[in-house]
Each structure stands twice: as C-alpha cells, then as structure tokens.
Amino acid sequence: MKKNKVDQLFSKFLVKHEATPTKASWEAMEAMLNKAEKKEKRPVWWYWSAAAVLLLSIGFWFGQGFNPQQTQNTLAVVEPEKDSSAIETAPKAEQPKTEENALEADENALKQLEKPVQKKPSRPKKVRVSGYYAQEEPKQNNAEDPNESIEKEPEQQPEIAQLAQPEVMETLPAKMDITPAEAVDNLIAQIEFRPAQATEELAEVSFKPRQSSGKRLLQKVKAIRNGDASIKDLGLNRQNLISLVTNRNEEE
Amino acid sequence: MSKVVPLLTEHDLVKGCQQGDRNCQKQVFEKWHRKMLAVCQRYINNNFEAEDILMQAMMKVFTEINKFSGLGSFEGWMRRIVVNEALMAVRKQKIVFESVNQEDVENSEGFDPGSLQVDAEYLFELLQSLPTGFRTVFNLYAIEGYDHKEIASMLGISEGTSKSQLSRARQMLADKLTKMNTGDTKTVIQ
C-alpha cells in the first residue's frame, strides 16, 4: 500500500522529534526509582522481622516452660543430698583406680575447694554442661586414666563453660578426658563450699539459662535466615532440654 | 579534565538496566527522554501533564525492562510503553471522536508537500491543533505505524471510525499546509 503523503511528511519529521522538558529530569527519575525499590524491599523486611519475633516468642515460651524445672533439678542435686559426700563419691565413680589415684583425686577435689570464686556468671553453666555429660555419656570415659583427666580438668572448664551450643557439646566427649562423675562432684563440692554464695547464685541460675537460651535461639534464627540452618535445628534445643530433665528425674 | 565515558552499546545499556544499574538507567533516560517526551506531547496538549506521563512511562520502562526480549529495537519497545501510557491518559479525558460524514471526507491524495518549507516544530504545532480524536488516530496510524485494527482495539472504537478519523485528520492537516504554502506567508517558517 502506497503511503499517504501527509502521513509521510509528518512521520519523517516527527518520529525523530525531540522536546525539551521543563521539570522531568534524571534526578526526579532516580528519586522515583529509589522510592520504588524501597517499597519493594519493605515486605521482605517485614516478613523476616515477623518471623523472627514469632520464633523468639515461641523460644521464650518454651524457655519459660522448661527452665524453672531444670533449675529446680539442678538445685536438688547441688544442695541438700550430696552434702559433704562430694569427696567420697569421686573415688566411687572410678572403678579401676589405685589408692594413689584416689588420693590424687581427693587432693584435686580439695584444691578445687580452696580455689576462690573467679567466674561467678559462668558457674551455673558449668553445672549444666558437665551434668549434661554425666547423663548423656556416663560410661565412655570411665576407663580412661584418671591421673591425666584430673590434671586437665581445671584448664578445660572455662572452655566448657563457653560452649552453649548443643551441637558443639556433642562433639566434646571425644576431646574431654574428664570422668563425668568427677566433674559433677567437683563442681558440687565447689558450690557447696560457699553456701552463702550458692544461694546468691541460685538467683542467677534461675535467670541466666533463660537468657542464654534466648541468645542461642536468636543465633539459630540468624543462621536460618542466612540459610546455614533449617527450622529443625530449633527442635534440637528443646529435645536436649527434655532429655536433661527426664534423665535428672531418673537419676534421683 | 575530560572524563572518559566507556561507550556502551544499546545491548549493554539494556543489560545494565535489567540488573538495576543506576548508571545504565541514567544513560538510557538521558538518551531517550527528550524523544519520548515529544511522543507524549503529540498525544497530550498540556506540557506539564505530558511530562508526568513521560516519568510514569519511563518508570514502567525500568521496572519492566526484564520483559524486553532483546528482539527488535529497544527504542521501539520503549516507544510502545510510552504511547500506551499516553493513551491511558487520553482515554481518561474521554476522547470525543467527532462524527465524520462520508461526504465530508475529501481526498487528500492531491496534496503535494514537495515545495513546502516546513520543520518539525511547525508540523508538531499543527498536529497539536487537531481535535483529540483526529490527532490520536493520526498519531497512531501515520507516525507510530499501527493499523486500523490495532487502533480500533486500543481506543475501543470500530475500524470504520478509526479510518474516518484518519481521513479527516489528513484532510485538515493538508488544508492547513496548503493554506500556508499558497498565501499566508506569515506562517511560513524559514
């Protein structure tokens, strides 16, 4: 079809025609683009924060449900029952021991008693952590040389105290040479030696683990957010708590 | 000190925009916004409104640039978005398609632009002086290159209406150009 001459004239001139804007500018365009991108990002941000709040509140709910029980159990072990029997129970736990070793163990326990309190805040954790092993892996370490284990124990303790993640804890028994029963007894002895402080710590005990569980949960939520962990990992903590509580009950 | 700006091809620019690169978006905007504003102004007489439409259309270009297949010209794709945006604004104003009696439709075939001394600005003004209905159809058909079927569906009119509006628009434009050429020297632009 032959093109109309009027059409040709206009299209020839106007297709390439340009106009000068009075207010439209790249700066205005950029502002619009920035605004649009912010709007796009907001829902994602809200989604994550809402998820985090939800998970945290669930975590605290469980934390409140379990921690009082746990601290009560810890108290029951620590305070009334093993009173003054701490030193005697240590040799009992180690069956293949010579008298010499028993003496050394006792000495070590005594040394522990004499030690001044240096790390108040971490003590509740120690009780928990070593208690955890006492129940989870009670027999594995018994065969090991008590001499070596006893010497290493004081140095290892701070390390144990720092380990709050259950996953890490599970890897520990291989590294640790402490007899679990000893660890518990030593710690019991430590706490018992200072009755006044022990009660002071009780207040901390009831508070601290809850705080740390909250922190751990937060770390996990972050891990999940970064894609390093899955939701299932949250359940681990709860299971550990449950096993801790039930094992305690069985022991008593 | 002269700044060395790497010469980016149209393909590079589109790719950059697809990745949200501000520099590429800026180059695209600076390269085409004047042309696209002229497109808007052919459809919308109010210059301020035309600039608003331009901004909205460019925004759409950047947010939907991932839909650009890469086949065909990028400018053509952008122009379609701009035209579409302008048409949406035109339709809001409710275009009145003046009824055209068949007898009124004169033949503009005899028009010879050969000896005309015109420039784009003049033709642009001439086009803007047309009633909205004529102008819109003429724009779409003669300059943008849509056919009557497309125009009819774009504007929600019949193909017949589109055809008659086009004829009337051509006639009016030819008349004005002829008048300018034959006697009224004041309107001749040097």
Coordinates of N, CA and C in Angstrom, one line a residue, chain A residues 87-229:
Chain A
I87 N 33.4 -35.5 98.3 CA 34.7 -36.0 98.1 C 34.7 -37.6 98.1
E88 N 33.8 -38.1 98.8 CA 33.7 -39.6 98.8 C 33.2 -40.2 97.5
T89 N 32.3 -39.4 96.9 CA 31.7 -40.0 95.7 C 32.7 -40.0 94.5
A90 N 33.6 -39.2 94.6 CA 34.6 -39.1 93.5 C 35.3 -40.5 93.3
P91 N 35.9 -41.0 94.3 CA 36.5 -42.3 94.1 C 35.6 -43.4 93.7
K92 N 34.4 -43.4 94.2 CA 33.4 -44.4 93.9 C 33.1 -44.5 92.4
A93 N 33.1 -43.4 91.8 CA 32.8 -43.3 90.3 C 33.9 -44.0 89.5
E94 N 35.1 -44.0 90.0 CA 36.2 -44.6 89.2 C 36.5 -45.9 89.7
Q95 N 36.1 -46.9 89.0 CA 36.3 -48.3 89.5 C 37.7 -48.8 89.4
P96 N 38.4 -48.7 88.3 CA 39.7 -49.4 88.2 C 40.8 -48.5 88.8
K97 N 40.6 -47.9 90.0 CA 41.5 -47.0 90.5 C 42.4 -47.5 91.6
T98 N 43.6 -47.1 91.6 CA 44.5 -47.4 92.7 C 44.3 -46.5 93.8
E99 N 44.9 -46.8 94.9 CA 44.8 -45.9 96.1 C 45.5 -44.6 95.8
E100 N 46.6 -44.7 95.1 CA 47.3 -43.5 94.9 C 46.4 -42.5 94.1
N101 N 45.8 -43.1 93.0 CA 45.0 -42.2 92.2 C 43.8 -41.6 93.0
A102 N 43.3 -42.4 93.9 CA 42.2 -42.0 94.7 C 42.6 -40.8 95.5
L103 N 43.8 -40.9 96.0 CA 44.4 -39.8 96.9 C 44.5 -38.5 96.0
E104 N 45.1 -38.8 94.9 CA 45.3 -37.6 94.0 C 43.9 -36.9 93.7
A105 N 43.0 -37.8 93.4 CA 41.7 -37.2 93.1 C 41.1 -36.4 94.3
D106 N 41.3 -37.0 95.4 CA 40.8 -36.3 96.6 C 41.5 -34.9 96.8
E107 N 42.8 -35.0 96.5 CA 43.6 -33.8 96.7 C 43.1 -32.7 95.7
N108 N 42.9 -33.2 94.5 CA 42.4 -32.3 93.5 C 41.1 -31.7 93.9
A109 N 40.2 -32.5 94.4 CA 38.9 -32.0 94.9 C 39.1 -31.0 95.9
L110 N 40.1 -31.2 96.8 CA 40.3 -30.3 97.9 C 40.9 -28.9 97.3
K111 N 41.8 -29.1 96.3 CA 42.3 -27.9 95.7 C 41.1 -27.0 95.1
Q112 N 40.2 -27.7 94.5 CA 39.1 -27.0 94.0 C 38.3 -26.3 95.1
L113 N 38.3 -26.9 96.2 CA 37.5 -26.3 97.3 C 38.2 -25.0 97.7
E114 N 39.5 -25.1 97.7 CA 40.3 -23.9 98.2 C 40.2 -22.7 97.2
K115 N 40.0 -23.1 96.0 CA 40.1 -22.1 94.9 C 39.0 -21.0 95.2
P116 N 39.5 -19.7 95.1 CA 38.5 -18.7 95.2 C 37.5 -18.6 94.0
V117 N 36.4 -18.1 94.2 CA 35.4 -18.0 93.1 C 35.9 -16.9 92.2
Q118 N 36.1 -17.2 90.9 CA 36.5 -16.2 90.0 C 35.5 -15.9 88.9
K119 N 34.8 -16.9 88.6 CA 33.9 -16.7 87.4 C 32.4 -17.0 87.9
K120 N 31.9 -16.1 88.6 CA 30.6 -16.3 89.0 C 29.6 -16.6 87.9
P121 N 29.6 -15.7 86.9 CA 28.5 -15.9 86.0 C 28.5 -17.2 85.2
S122 N 29.7 -17.7 85.0 CA 29.8 -18.9 84.2 C 29.5 -20.2 85.0
R123 N 29.4 -20.1 86.3 CA 29.2 -21.3 87.1 C 27.9 -22.1 86.9
P124 N 26.9 -21.4 86.8 CA 25.6 -22.1 86.5 C 25.7 -23.0 85.3
K125 N 26.4 -22.4 84.3 CA 26.6 -23.1 83.0 C 27.4 -24.4 83.2
K126 N 28.4 -24.3 84.0 CA 29.3 -25.4 84.2 C 28.5 -26.6 84.8
V127 N 27.7 -26.2 85.7 CA 26.9 -27.3 86.3 C 26.1 -28.0 85.3
R128 N 25.5 -27.2 84.5 CA 24.6 -27.7 83.5 C 25.4 -28.6 82.5
V129 N 26.5 -28.0 82.0 CA 27.2 -28.7 80.9 C 27.7 -30.0 81.4
S130 N 28.4 -30.0 82.5 CA 29.0 -31.2 82.9 C 27.9 -32.2 83.4
G131 N 26.9 -31.7 83.9 CA 25.7 -32.5 84.3 C 25.2 -33.2 83.1
Y132 N 25.2 -32.5 82.0 CA 24.7 -33.0 80.7 C 25.5 -34.2 80.3
Y133 N 26.8 -34.1 80.5 CA 27.6 -35.3 80.1 C 27.5 -36.4 81.1
A134 N 27.3 -36.0 82.3 CA 27.2 -37.1 83.3 C 26.1 -38.0 82.9
Q135 N 25.1 -37.4 82.3 CA 23.9 -38.3 82.0 C 24.0 -38.9 80.6
E136 N 24.5 -38.0 79.7 CA 24.5 -38.5 78.3 C 25.5 -39.5 78.0
E137 N 26.7 -39.4 78.5 CA 27.8 -40.3 78.2 C 28.4 -40.8 79.5
P138 N 27.7 -41.6 80.3 CA 28.2 -41.8 81.6 C 29.4 -42.8 81.7
K139 N 29.4 -43.8 80.7 CA 30.4 -44.9 80.9 C 31.6 -44.8 80.0
Q140 N 31.5 -44.0 78.9 CA 32.5 -44.0 78.0 C 33.9 -43.6 78.5
N141 N 33.9 -42.6 79.4 CA 35.2 -42.1 79.8 C 35.7 -42.8 81.1
N142 N 34.9 -43.6 81.7 CA 35.3 -44.2 82.9 C 36.7 -45.0 82.8
A143 N 36.9 -45.6 81.7 CA 38.1 -46.4 81.6 C 39.4 -45.6 81.4
E144 N 39.2 -44.4 81.2 CA 40.4 -43.6 80.9 C 41.3 -43.3 82.2
D145 N 42.5 -42.9 81.9 CA 43.4 -42.7 83.0 C 42.9 -41.5 83.9
P146 N 42.6 -41.8 85.1 CA 42.1 -40.7 86.0 C 43.2 -39.7 86.2
N147 N 44.4 -40.1 86.3 CA 45.5 -39.1 86.6 C 45.5 -37.9 85.6
E148 N 45.5 -38.4 84.4 CA 45.6 -37.4 83.3 C 44.3 -36.5 83.3
S149 N 43.2 -37.2 83.5 CA 42.0 -36.4 83.4 C 41.9 -35.4 84.6
I150 N 42.3 -35.8 85.7 CA 42.2 -34.9 86.8 C 43.0 -33.6 86.6
E151 N 44.2 -33.9 86.1 CA 45.1 -32.7 85.9 C 44.5 -31.7 84.8
K152 N 43.9 -32.3 83.9 CA 43.4 -31.5 82.8 C 42.1 -30.7 83.1
E153 N 41.5 -31.2 84.1 CA 40.1 -30.7 84.3 C 40.1 -29.2 84.6
P154 N 40.8 -28.7 85.4 CA 40.7 -27.2 85.7 C 40.9 -26.4 84.5
E155 N 41.8 -26.8 83.6 CA 42.0 -25.9 82.4 C 40.9 -26.0 81.5
Q156 N 40.3 -27.2 81.4 CA 39.2 -27.3 80.4 C 37.9 -26.7 80.8
Q157 N 37.8 -26.5 82.1 CA 36.5 -26.0 82.5 C 36.0 -24.7 81.8
P158 N 36.9 -23.7 81.8 CA 36.4 -22.4 81.1 C 35.9 -22.7 79.7
E159 N 36.6 -23.6 79.0 CA 36.2 -23.9 77.6 C 34.8 -24.5 77.6
I160 N 34.6 -25.4 78.5 CA 33.2 -26.0 78.6 C 32.2 -24.9 78.8
A161 N 32.6 -24.0 79.7 CA 31.6 -23.0 80.1 C 31.1 -22.2 78.9
Q162 N 32.1 -22.0 78.0 CA 31.7 -21.2 76.8 C 30.8 -21.9 75.8
L163 N 30.9 -23.2 75.9 CA 30.1 -23.9 74.8 C 28.7 -24.0 75.2
A164 N 27.9 -23.3 74.5 CA 26.5 -23.3 74.8 C 25.7 -24.1 73.8
Q165 N 26.3 -24.2 72.6 CA 25.5 -24.9 71.5 C 25.5 -26.4 71.7
P166 N 24.3 -26.9 71.7 CA 24.2 -28.4 71.9 C 25.0 -29.2 70.9
E167 N 25.0 -28.7 69.6 CA 25.7 -29.4 68.6 C 27.1 -29.6 68.9
V168 N 27.7 -28.5 69.4 CA 29.1 -28.5 69.8 C 29.3 -29.4 71.0
M169 N 28.4 -29.4 71.9 CA 28.6 -30.2 73.0 C 28.7 -31.7 72.7
E170 N 28.0 -32.1 71.7 CA 28.0 -33.5 71.3 C 29.4 -33.9 70.9
T171 N 30.1 -33.0 70.3 CA 31.4 -33.4 69.8 C 32.5 -33.4 71.0
L172 N 32.1 -32.9 72.1 CA 33.1 -32.7 73.2 C 33.6 -34.0 73.8
P173 N 32.8 -34.9 74.1 CA 33.3 -36.1 74.9 C 34.6 -36.7 74.3
A174 N 34.8 -36.6 73.0 CA 36.0 -37.1 72.4 C 37.2 -36.4 72.9
K175 N 37.0 -35.1 73.0 CA 38.2 -34.3 73.5 C 38.4 -34.3 75.0
M176 N 37.3 -34.5 75.7 CA 37.4 -34.3 77.1 C 37.9 -35.6 77.8
D177 N 38.8 -35.5 78.7 CA 39.3 -36.6 79.4 C 38.8 -36.7 80.8
I178 N 37.9 -35.9 81.1 CA 37.4 -35.9 82.5 C 36.4 -37.0 82.7
T179 N 36.4 -37.6 83.8 CA 35.4 -38.5 84.2 C 34.2 -37.7 84.5
P180 N 33.1 -38.0 83.9 CA 31.9 -37.1 84.1 C 31.5 -37.1 85.6
A181 N 31.5 -38.2 86.2 CA 31.1 -38.2 87.6 C 32.0 -37.3 88.4
E182 N 33.2 -37.3 88.1 CA 34.2 -36.4 88.8 C 33.9 -35.0 88.6
A183 N 33.6 -34.7 87.4 CA 33.3 -33.3 87.1 C 32.2 -32.8 87.9
V184 N 31.1 -33.6 87.9 CA 29.9 -33.2 88.6 C 30.3 -33.0 90.1
D185 N 31.0 -34.0 90.6 CA 31.2 -34.0 92.1 C 32.1 -32.8 92.4
N186 N 33.1 -32.6 91.6 CA 34.0 -31.4 91.9 C 33.2 -30.1 91.9
L187 N 32.3 -30.0 91.0 CA 31.5 -28.8 90.9 C 30.6 -28.7 92.0
I188 N 30.0 -29.8 92.4 CA 29.1 -29.8 93.5 C 29.9 -29.3 94.8
A189 N 31.1 -29.9 94.9 CA 31.9 -29.5 96.0 C 32.1 -28.0 96.0
Q190 N 32.5 -27.5 94.9 CA 32.7 -26.1 94.8 C 31.6 -25.2 95.3
I191 N 30.4 -25.6 94.8 CA 29.3 -24.8 95.1 C 28.9 -24.9 96.6
E192 N 29.1 -26.1 97.0 CA 28.7 -26.4 98.4 C 29.5 -25.7 99.4
F193 N 30.8 -25.5 99.0 CA 31.7 -24.9 99.9 C 31.3 -23.5 100.3
R194 N 30.6 -22.9 99.4 CA 30.2 -21.5 99.7 C 28.6 -21.4 99.8
P195 N 28.1 -21.8 100.9 CA 26.6 -21.8 100.9 C 26.0 -20.5 100.7
A196 N 26.6 -19.4 101.2 CA 26.0 -18.1 101.1 C 26.0 -17.7 99.6
Q197 N 27.2 -18.0 98.9 CA 27.2 -17.6 97.5 C 26.3 -18.5 96.7
A198 N 26.3 -19.7 97.1 CA 25.4 -20.6 96.4 C 24.0 -20.1 96.2
T199 N 23.5 -19.6 97.4 CA 22.1 -19.1 97.3 C 22.1 -17.9 96.4
E200 N 23.2 -17.1 96.5 CA 23.2 -16.0 95.6 C 23.1 -16.4 94.2
E201 N 23.9 -17.4 93.9 CA 23.9 -17.9 92.5 C 22.6 -18.5 92.1
L202 N 21.9 -19.0 93.1 CA 20.6 -19.6 92.7 C 19.7 -18.6 91.9
A203 N 19.8 -17.4 92.4 CA 19.1 -16.3 91.7 C 19.5 -16.2 90.3
E204 N 20.9 -16.3 90.1 CA 21.4 -16.3 88.8 C 21.0 -17.5 87.9
V205 N 21.1 -18.6 88.6 CA 20.8 -19.8 87.9 C 19.4 -19.8 87.3
S206 N 18.5 -19.3 88.1 CA 17.1 -19.3 87.6 C 17.0 -18.3 86.5
F207 N 17.9 -17.3 86.4 CA 17.7 -16.3 85.3 C 18.6 -16.6 84.1
K208 N 19.9 -16.9 84.4 CA 20.9 -17.0 83.3 C 20.5 -17.9 82.2
P209 N 20.2 -19.2 82.5 CA 20.0 -20.1 81.4 C 18.9 -19.6 80.4
R210 N 17.9 -19.0 81.0 CA 16.9 -18.5 80.2 C 17.4 -17.5 79.2
Q211 N 18.2 -16.6 79.7 CA 18.8 -15.6 78.8 C 19.6 -16.2 77.7
S212 N 20.4 -17.2 78.1 CA 21.3 -17.8 77.1 C 20.5 -18.6 76.1
S213 N 19.5 -19.2 76.6 CA 18.7 -20.0 75.6 C 18.0 -19.0 74.6
G214 N 17.7 -17.8 75.1 CA 17.2 -16.8 74.2 C 18.2 -16.4 73.2
K215 N 19.4 -16.3 73.7 CA 20.5 -15.9 72.7 C 20.8 -16.9 71.7
R216 N 20.8 -18.2 72.2 CA 21.0 -19.3 71.3 C 19.9 -19.3 70.2
L217 N 18.8 -19.1 70.7 CA 17.6 -19.1 69.7 C 17.8 -18.0 68.7
L218 N 18.3 -16.9 69.1 CA 18.5 -15.8 68.2 C 19.5 -16.1 67.2
Q219 N 20.6 -16.8 67.7 CA 21.7 -17.2 66.8 C 21.1 -18.1 65.8
K220 N 20.3 -19.0 66.2 CA 19.8 -20.0 65.3 C 18.8 -19.4 64.3
V221 N 18.1 -18.4 64.8 CA 17.2 -17.7 63.8 C 18.0 -17.0 62.8
K222 N 19.1 -16.4 63.2 CA 20.0 -15.8 62.3 C 20.6 -16.8 61.3
A223 N 21.0 -17.9 61.8 CA 21.5 -19.0 61.0 C 20.5 -19.4 59.9
I224 N 19.3 -19.5 60.4 CA 18.2 -20.0 59.5 C 18.0 -18.9 58.4
R225 N 18.1 -17.7 58.8 CA 17.9 -16.6 57.9 C 19.0 -16.6 56.9
N226 N 20.2 -16.9 57.3 CA 21.3 -16.9 56.4 C 21.4 -18.2 55.5
G227 N 20.5 -19.1 55.9 CA 20.4 -20.3 55.1 C 21.4 -21.4 55.6
D228 N 22.0 -21.1 56.7 CA 23.0 -22.1 57.2 C 22.4 -23.2 58.0
A229 N 21.1 -23.0 58.4 CA 20.5 -24.0 59.2 C 19.0 -24.1 58.8

